[in-house]
Coordinates of C-alpha atoms in Angstrom, one line a residue:
M1 CA 184.0 126.9 77.8
I2 CA 184.5 126.2 81.2
R3 CA 187.0 127.5 83.2
L4 CA 189.4 125.0 84.7
W5 CA 190.2 125.3 88.5
K6 CA 193.4 127.8 88.4
H7 CA 194.2 127.1 92.4
S8 CA 194.0 124.4 94.6
F9 CA 190.8 122.8 95.7
L10 CA 191.2 124.1 99.2
F11 CA 191.1 127.7 97.7
Q12 CA 188.0 126.9 95.7
L13 CA 186.2 125.2 98.6
S14 CA 186.8 128.8 100.7
H15 CA 184.4 130.4 98.1
L16 CA 181.8 128.3 99.6
V17 CA 181.8 130.3 103.0
L18 CA 180.9 133.5 101.1
P19 CA 177.7 135.1 101.7
T20 CA 175.6 133.7 98.8
A21 CA 172.0 132.3 98.2
G22 CA 171.5 129.5 100.5
F23 CA 174.3 130.1 102.7
V24 CA 175.0 131.6 105.9
S25 CA 177.9 134.0 106.3
L26 CA 180.8 133.1 108.8
P27 CA 180.5 133.9 112.4
T28 CA 182.1 137.6 113.0
S29 CA 183.8 136.6 116.3
I30 CA 185.6 133.8 117.9
Y31 CA 186.0 133.0 121.4
R32 CA 189.0 134.9 123.0
H33 CA 188.3 134.4 126.6
A34 CA 190.1 131.9 128.6
V35 CA 188.7 128.6 129.2
P36 CA 188.8 126.7 132.4
K37 CA 190.3 123.3 132.5
V38 CA 187.1 121.0 133.2
T39 CA 186.3 117.2 132.6
G40 CA 183.2 115.0 132.7
A41 CA 180.1 116.3 133.9
A42 CA 181.8 119.8 134.5
T43 CA 182.3 119.9 130.8
M44 CA 178.5 119.4 129.9
A45 CA 177.6 122.2 132.5
L46 CA 179.4 124.7 130.7
G47 CA 177.1 124.7 127.9
N48 CA 177.5 127.5 125.2
D49 CA 180.5 128.8 127.0
N50 CA 182.5 125.4 125.7
P51 CA 183.5 126.7 122.3
F52 CA 184.1 122.8 121.4
N53 CA 180.7 122.2 122.4
C54 CA 178.2 124.6 120.7
D55 CA 176.7 125.6 117.4
D56 CA 179.1 128.5 116.6
T57 CA 182.2 125.8 116.2
I58 CA 180.5 124.2 113.1
S59 CA 181.1 125.2 110.1
P60 CA 178.1 127.4 108.3
M61 CA 178.4 125.3 105.2
V62 CA 177.4 122.2 107.2
K63 CA 174.3 124.0 108.4
T64 CA 172.6 124.3 104.6
V65 CA 172.8 120.6 104.4
A66 CA 169.7 118.6 105.3
P67 CA 170.4 115.0 106.9
S68 CA 169.5 112.0 104.3
K69 CA 166.3 110.8 105.4
T70 CA 167.0 107.6 103.8
I71 CA 169.7 107.0 105.8
E72 CA 168.0 108.5 108.9
V73 CA 165.2 105.9 108.5
F74 CA 167.5 102.8 108.2
A75 CA 169.3 103.9 111.4
L76 CA 166.0 104.1 113.3
T77 CA 165.1 100.6 112.3
Q78 CA 168.5 99.4 112.9
E79 CA 168.1 100.9 116.6
M80 CA 164.3 99.2 116.9
K81 CA 166.0 95.8 115.8
A82 CA 169.0 96.3 118.1
R83 CA 166.5 96.5 121.4
G84 CA 164.9 93.3 120.0
E85 CA 161.9 95.0 118.1
R86 CA 160.8 93.3 114.9
V87 CA 160.6 95.7 112.0
V88 CA 159.9 94.9 108.7
S89 CA 161.8 97.7 106.1
L90 CA 161.8 98.4 102.7
C91 CA 163.7 101.1 102.8
V92 CA 167.3 100.9 101.8
G93 CA 167.9 101.0 98.0
E94 CA 169.9 97.7 97.5
P95 CA 169.2 94.4 96.0
D96 CA 168.4 91.4 98.2
F97 CA 170.4 89.2 96.3
Q98 CA 174.5 88.7 96.2
P99 CA 176.8 90.0 93.4
P100 CA 177.3 87.5 90.7
P101 CA 179.8 84.5 91.6
A102 CA 182.4 85.7 89.2
V103 CA 182.6 89.0 91.6
I104 CA 182.9 87.1 94.5
E105 CA 185.7 85.0 92.9
A106 CA 187.5 88.3 91.9
T107 CA 187.5 89.8 95.1
I108 CA 188.9 86.9 96.9
A109 CA 192.0 86.4 94.2
A110 CA 192.6 90.4 94.4
A111 CA 193.4 90.1 97.9
R112 CA 195.3 87.0 97.5
E113 CA 197.3 88.3 94.7
G114 CA 198.5 91.5 96.5
K115 CA 196.1 93.5 94.2
T116 CA 195.9 95.8 97.6
K117 CA 197.7 98.8 96.6
Y118 CA 197.2 102.2 95.5
T119 CA 195.7 102.5 92.0
G120 CA 196.0 105.9 90.0
V121 CA 193.6 108.2 91.1
T122 CA 191.5 107.7 87.9
G123 CA 191.7 104.0 88.6
T124 CA 193.2 101.0 87.0
M125 CA 193.3 101.3 82.6
D126 CA 192.0 97.7 82.8
L127 CA 188.7 98.7 84.4
R128 CA 188.3 101.7 82.2
K129 CA 189.2 100.1 78.9
A130 CA 186.4 97.8 80.2
I131 CA 183.6 100.5 80.9
C132 CA 184.3 102.0 77.6
A133 CA 183.7 98.6 75.7
D134 CA 180.4 98.1 77.9
L135 CA 179.0 101.8 76.9
V136 CA 180.2 101.1 73.3
R137 CA 178.4 97.8 73.5
R138 CA 175.0 98.5 75.6
K139 CA 174.8 102.0 74.8
N140 CA 176.0 103.4 71.9
L141 CA 178.5 105.6 74.0
E142 CA 181.9 105.7 72.7
Y143 CA 184.5 106.8 75.2
A144 CA 188.2 106.9 75.6
P145 CA 189.8 105.4 78.9
A146 CA 191.2 109.1 79.6
D147 CA 187.0 110.1 79.9
I148 CA 186.5 107.7 82.8
L149 CA 187.2 108.4 86.4
I150 CA 186.2 105.8 88.7
G151 CA 185.0 106.9 92.4
N152 CA 184.0 105.5 95.6
G153 CA 180.3 104.7 94.5
A154 CA 178.3 106.7 91.8
K155 CA 177.4 109.1 94.6
Q156 CA 180.8 110.5 94.5
A157 CA 180.7 110.7 91.0
V158 CA 177.7 112.9 91.1
Y159 CA 178.8 115.3 93.6
Q160 CA 182.5 115.7 91.8
A161 CA 180.7 116.1 88.7
V162 CA 178.3 119.3 90.7
L163 CA 181.4 120.3 92.1
A164 CA 183.3 120.5 89.1
V165 CA 181.1 123.0 87.0
V166 CA 178.4 124.7 89.5
R167 CA 179.5 127.9 90.9
P168 CA 178.1 130.1 93.8
G169 CA 174.9 131.6 92.7
D170 CA 174.2 129.1 89.7
E171 CA 170.8 127.1 89.4
V172 CA 170.4 123.5 88.8
I173 CA 167.3 122.3 87.8
I174 CA 166.0 119.1 89.9
P175 CA 162.9 117.3 88.7
T176 CA 160.8 116.0 91.8
P177 CA 160.6 113.5 93.4
Y178 CA 164.5 113.4 93.3
W179 CA 167.4 111.5 95.2
P180 CA 167.8 113.6 98.7
S181 CA 171.4 114.1 97.9
Y182 CA 171.1 116.1 94.6
P183 CA 169.6 119.4 96.4
E184 CA 172.2 119.1 99.1
M185 CA 175.1 118.4 97.0
V186 CA 174.1 121.7 95.2
R187 CA 173.8 123.8 98.0
L188 CA 177.4 122.5 99.1
A189 CA 178.4 123.6 95.7
G190 CA 177.2 127.2 96.4
G191 CA 174.5 126.5 93.8
V192 CA 171.1 127.1 94.0
P193 CA 168.7 124.1 93.9
V194 CA 165.4 124.8 91.4
V195 CA 162.8 122.0 91.5
V196 CA 160.4 121.3 89.2
E197 CA 157.5 118.7 90.2
T198 CA 156.6 116.1 88.3
T199 CA 153.1 114.3 89.6
V200 CA 151.5 110.5 89.5
E201 CA 149.3 111.6 87.2
E202 CA 152.3 112.3 85.0
E203 CA 154.0 109.2 85.8
F204 CA 156.4 111.2 87.1
L205 CA 158.1 112.0 83.8
L206 CA 159.7 115.5 83.0
T207 CA 157.9 117.1 80.1
A208 CA 159.2 119.6 77.5
E209 CA 157.1 122.4 78.6
K210 CA 158.4 122.0 82.4
L211 CA 161.7 122.0 81.2
R212 CA 161.5 124.8 79.6
G213 CA 159.9 127.0 82.1
A214 CA 162.2 126.2 84.5
L215 CA 165.1 127.7 82.6
T216 CA 166.6 130.7 83.1
D217 CA 170.0 133.1 82.4
R218 CA 171.4 131.7 85.6
T219 CA 170.3 127.8 84.7
R220 CA 173.9 125.7 84.9
M221 CA 173.1 122.1 84.9
L222 CA 169.8 119.7 84.8
I223 CA 170.2 116.6 87.2
F224 CA 168.7 114.0 85.3
C225 CA 168.4 110.5 87.1
N226 CA 166.8 108.0 84.6
P227 CA 165.6 105.6 85.6
S228 CA 164.6 107.3 88.6
N229 CA 165.3 107.0 92.2
P230 CA 162.4 107.3 94.6
T231 CA 159.7 106.7 91.4
G232 CA 161.2 104.1 89.2
A233 CA 160.2 106.2 86.1
V234 CA 161.6 105.7 83.0
H235 CA 161.9 108.6 80.4
S236 CA 161.9 106.7 76.9
K237 CA 164.0 107.8 73.7
E238 CA 161.2 109.9 72.9
R239 CA 160.9 111.8 75.9
C240 CA 164.6 112.4 76.0
E241 CA 164.6 113.5 72.5
E242 CA 161.9 116.1 73.8
L243 CA 164.1 117.1 76.5
A244 CA 167.4 117.7 74.6
A245 CA 165.7 119.8 71.7
V246 CA 164.7 122.3 74.5
L247 CA 168.4 122.3 75.5
S248 CA 169.5 123.0 72.3
E249 CA 166.8 125.4 70.9
E250 CA 168.1 128.8 69.1
G251 CA 167.4 131.7 71.2
G252 CA 166.5 129.5 74.5
K253 CA 168.3 129.5 77.7
G254 CA 169.2 126.0 77.6
K255 CA 172.4 126.3 75.6
G256 CA 175.1 126.7 77.9
V257 CA 173.1 124.0 80.2
W258 CA 175.5 121.0 81.3
V259 CA 173.5 117.9 82.0
L260 CA 174.3 115.0 84.6
A261 CA 172.4 111.9 83.6
D262 CA 172.8 109.8 86.7
E263 CA 172.0 106.3 85.1
I264 CA 172.9 103.7 87.9
Y265 CA 169.7 102.0 87.4
E266 CA 169.7 101.8 83.7
R267 CA 170.1 98.2 83.8
I268 CA 166.7 97.3 85.8
T269 CA 164.3 98.1 83.5
Y270 CA 160.7 96.6 82.4
D271 CA 158.9 97.5 79.5
T272 CA 160.7 101.0 78.3
T273 CA 163.8 100.3 77.0
H274 CA 166.7 102.9 78.5
V275 CA 168.6 105.2 76.3
A276 CA 172.0 107.3 77.5
F277 CA 171.0 110.8 77.2
A278 CA 174.4 111.3 76.1
T279 CA 173.0 109.7 72.7
M280 CA 170.2 112.4 72.1
P281 CA 171.3 115.1 69.1
G282 CA 173.7 117.6 70.8
M283 CA 173.9 116.2 74.0
F284 CA 177.3 114.2 74.0
E285 CA 180.1 116.6 74.4
R286 CA 177.5 118.5 77.3
T287 CA 176.3 115.3 79.3
M288 CA 178.1 113.9 82.2
T289 CA 177.2 110.1 82.7
V290 CA 177.1 108.9 86.0
N291 CA 177.2 104.8 86.7
G292 CA 178.4 101.6 88.4
F293 CA 178.1 98.7 89.9
S294 CA 176.0 99.0 93.1
K295 CA 172.3 98.4 91.9
S296 CA 172.9 96.1 88.8
H297 CA 175.3 93.9 90.3
A298 CA 174.5 94.2 93.9
M299 CA 177.6 95.3 94.8
T300 CA 176.7 98.4 97.1
G301 CA 179.3 97.8 99.7
Y302 CA 182.1 97.5 97.3
R303 CA 181.3 101.5 96.9
L304 CA 182.7 101.4 93.0
G305 CA 181.4 104.1 90.5
Y306 CA 182.0 105.9 87.6
L307 CA 182.2 109.4 85.8
A308 CA 182.0 109.6 81.5
A309 CA 182.7 112.4 80.3
S310 CA 184.2 115.4 78.2
P311 CA 188.3 115.6 79.0
I312 CA 187.8 118.8 81.3
I313 CA 185.2 117.5 83.0
I314 CA 187.3 114.6 84.1
K315 CA 190.4 116.7 84.6
A316 CA 188.3 119.1 86.8
A317 CA 186.8 116.4 88.9
T318 CA 190.1 114.1 88.9
I319 CA 191.7 116.8 90.7
I320 CA 188.8 117.0 93.2
Q321 CA 189.0 113.4 94.0
G322 CA 192.7 113.7 94.5
Q323 CA 192.3 115.7 97.4
I324 CA 189.6 113.9 98.9
T325 CA 189.7 110.4 98.6
S326 CA 192.4 109.4 95.9
C327 CA 191.5 105.9 93.9
A328 CA 188.5 104.0 94.6
S329 CA 189.6 100.4 96.5
S330 CA 192.1 98.2 94.3
I331 CA 190.3 95.4 94.9
S332 CA 186.6 96.7 94.4
Q333 CA 188.2 97.5 91.1
E334 CA 189.5 94.1 90.2
A335 CA 185.6 93.0 91.2
G336 CA 184.2 95.6 89.1
L337 CA 186.3 94.3 86.3
A338 CA 184.8 91.0 86.7
A339 CA 181.3 92.4 87.0
L340 CA 181.4 93.6 83.3
S341 CA 182.6 90.0 82.3
V342 CA 179.1 88.3 83.1
S343 CA 176.7 87.5 81.0
D344 CA 173.5 89.7 80.1
A345 CA 171.7 86.3 80.6
E346 CA 173.3 85.6 83.8
M347 CA 172.3 89.3 84.6
Q348 CA 168.7 89.0 83.3
T349 CA 167.9 86.6 85.8
S350 CA 168.0 88.5 88.7
F351 CA 166.2 91.4 86.7
D352 CA 163.1 89.2 86.0
I353 CA 162.6 88.4 89.5
M354 CA 162.4 92.3 90.1
R355 CA 160.2 92.5 87.5
Q356 CA 157.8 89.6 89.4
K357 CA 158.0 91.8 92.8
R358 CA 157.3 94.8 90.8
D359 CA 154.1 93.5 89.3
F360 CA 153.4 91.8 92.7
V361 CA 153.5 95.4 94.6
V362 CA 151.7 97.0 92.2
K363 CA 148.9 95.0 92.0
R364 CA 148.4 95.3 96.0
L365 CA 148.8 98.8 96.1
R366 CA 146.3 99.5 93.5
E367 CA 143.9 97.0 95.5
M368 CA 144.1 99.4 98.4
P369 CA 141.9 102.1 98.4
G370 CA 142.6 106.1 98.5
L371 CA 146.3 105.3 96.8
T372 CA 147.2 106.2 93.4
T373 CA 150.3 104.3 91.9
A374 CA 152.5 104.9 88.8
V375 CA 154.0 101.7 87.5
P376 CA 157.4 102.4 87.8
E377 CA 159.1 101.1 84.4
G378 CA 162.5 100.8 86.3
A379 CA 164.8 100.5 89.4
F380 CA 163.1 98.9 92.3
Y381 CA 161.0 101.3 93.9
V382 CA 157.4 102.2 93.8
F383 CA 156.3 105.7 94.8
P384 CA 152.4 106.0 95.7
D385 CA 150.3 108.8 96.3
V386 CA 148.8 108.4 99.6
S387 CA 147.8 112.0 100.1
S388 CA 144.1 111.3 100.0
H389 CA 144.5 109.9 103.6
Y390 CA 146.0 113.1 105.5
G391 CA 144.0 114.4 108.1
K392 CA 142.6 111.2 108.8
T393 CA 142.8 109.7 112.3
A394 CA 144.5 106.5 113.9
P395 CA 142.8 104.3 116.5
D396 CA 144.9 105.4 118.6
G397 CA 144.4 109.0 118.1
T398 CA 147.5 109.9 116.2
V399 CA 146.2 112.6 113.5
I400 CA 148.0 111.7 110.0
G401 CA 149.2 114.9 108.9
G402 CA 151.2 114.1 105.9
A403 CA 153.4 111.5 104.6
T404 CA 156.0 111.2 107.9
D405 CA 153.5 111.0 110.2
L406 CA 152.2 107.9 108.5
C407 CA 155.4 106.3 108.1
L408 CA 156.3 107.2 111.9
Y409 CA 152.6 105.7 112.7
L410 CA 153.4 102.7 110.6
L411 CA 156.5 101.9 112.1
R412 CA 155.6 102.5 115.8
V413 CA 152.5 100.5 115.8
H414 CA 152.8 98.2 112.3
S415 CA 156.6 97.5 112.5
V416 CA 156.9 98.5 109.0
A417 CA 159.6 101.0 107.9
L418 CA 158.9 102.8 104.8
V419 CA 160.2 106.6 103.7
T420 CA 158.4 109.5 103.4
G421 CA 158.0 111.3 100.2
E422 CA 159.1 114.8 102.2
G423 CA 162.9 113.8 101.9
F424 CA 161.9 113.3 98.3
G425 CA 160.5 116.7 97.8
Y426 CA 156.9 115.4 97.2
P427 CA 155.1 115.1 100.4
K428 CA 152.1 113.6 98.7
G429 CA 153.8 110.2 98.5
I430 CA 156.1 107.3 100.2
R431 CA 158.6 105.1 98.7
L432 CA 158.7 101.5 98.8
S433 CA 161.6 99.7 97.9
Y434 CA 160.7 95.9 96.7
A435 CA 164.7 94.9 96.5
A436 CA 163.4 92.4 99.3
S437 CA 162.3 89.3 99.7
M438 CA 158.7 88.4 98.8
E439 CA 157.8 87.1 102.6
A440 CA 159.1 90.7 103.8
I441 CA 157.0 92.4 100.7
T442 CA 153.9 90.4 101.3
E443 CA 153.9 91.3 105.3
A444 CA 154.9 94.7 104.5
L445 CA 152.2 95.7 102.6
G446 CA 149.5 93.3 104.3
E447 CA 150.4 95.6 107.4
L448 CA 150.1 98.7 105.1
E449 CA 146.9 97.7 103.8
K450 CA 145.7 97.1 107.7
C451 CA 146.7 100.7 108.8
L452 CA 145.2 102.5 105.8
A453 CA 142.0 100.9 106.7
S454 CA 142.2 101.5 110.4
L455 CA 142.2 105.5 109.8
K456 CA 138.9 107.4 109.9

């Protein structure tokens, strides 16, 4: 049984700075000498003598965290555009269509009707009831409103779920390629990420054998993103049953392991039907399901997601959220309520367009020599293995040593922004998002083909 936090959240966070695996111990000294009063250029001249402008002034916890490479690439692309340079970007994972009309109308109505005040930390009762009804109808999952916590995006829900159960030194299994924030969130909680590689030849699917081999006496959690960002892989019902069986094996090392099921892309699937991991035999009580509105309803800027879990987890996560952000936006919650009223048929129109884009992208990539591409069964990403081009030289003399070199060369010479696989824990690949216009996709793939053909 999980021990509920008995002290304040800030006291719990103080544990994170203890010298544990993956963390840097606190500095043993602080500045005690007098600091002269200086301004402007003189401040810069002080360098490391300035206690407000040196590495030691930043918490050692921050030094354990790597910046999000997807955000970095997006920022660099925006900088190039600001300089007047044209860039075709297939980087950021957000749909290129607008939210359903009902969502826009609900947003306007909420503001006009004065629904602009704080809600309870867990979210409005109306939205939590609607989420429960949606999970029963579509995913065969039965939760009470008290088992739902509305957060400021699914990302917050993931992080709070990790903080709720991961203790210093605990191991968390993360299949690769992974969403870049997973291992960093684990490190922030004091845990140890244990990456388990899946390959393009395996269609980036986690096998029962690999999961069993990664389990130890210190394993606390499995983070399971299905459908996957960045690969678009979808684990079938049969595959999920195999993974659940490993976690339930008598005498095995998985019986006390929590599962964080990130299912934010579950509405966007093609030929493989998505099933909720919490519906697998023996998995309901131990599974924390994360979902939201960003991908399915194109509501990325609304920052609205949720966690569905057992009462002990929701209570712990609510304590955390209450000390960080409190409630999600009241207007966003009204918009989310409207989103859940949109018919499946209306939603499917957008998903059918995504399927057409996926088919086009996969066909074009498979026409390019030296690429190995698994067919993504969900989300809106393709993750080709481009490693056969490593070691080659570009016409300007640039040596392509890896995925990052390739992406930088593409951006610099061909004005195409893609994301290096190194940020996803899989340096053999690159990620392309086809949540973009067909014009942008066609142009980007044409430039990628030219780039690869020029390498010798």
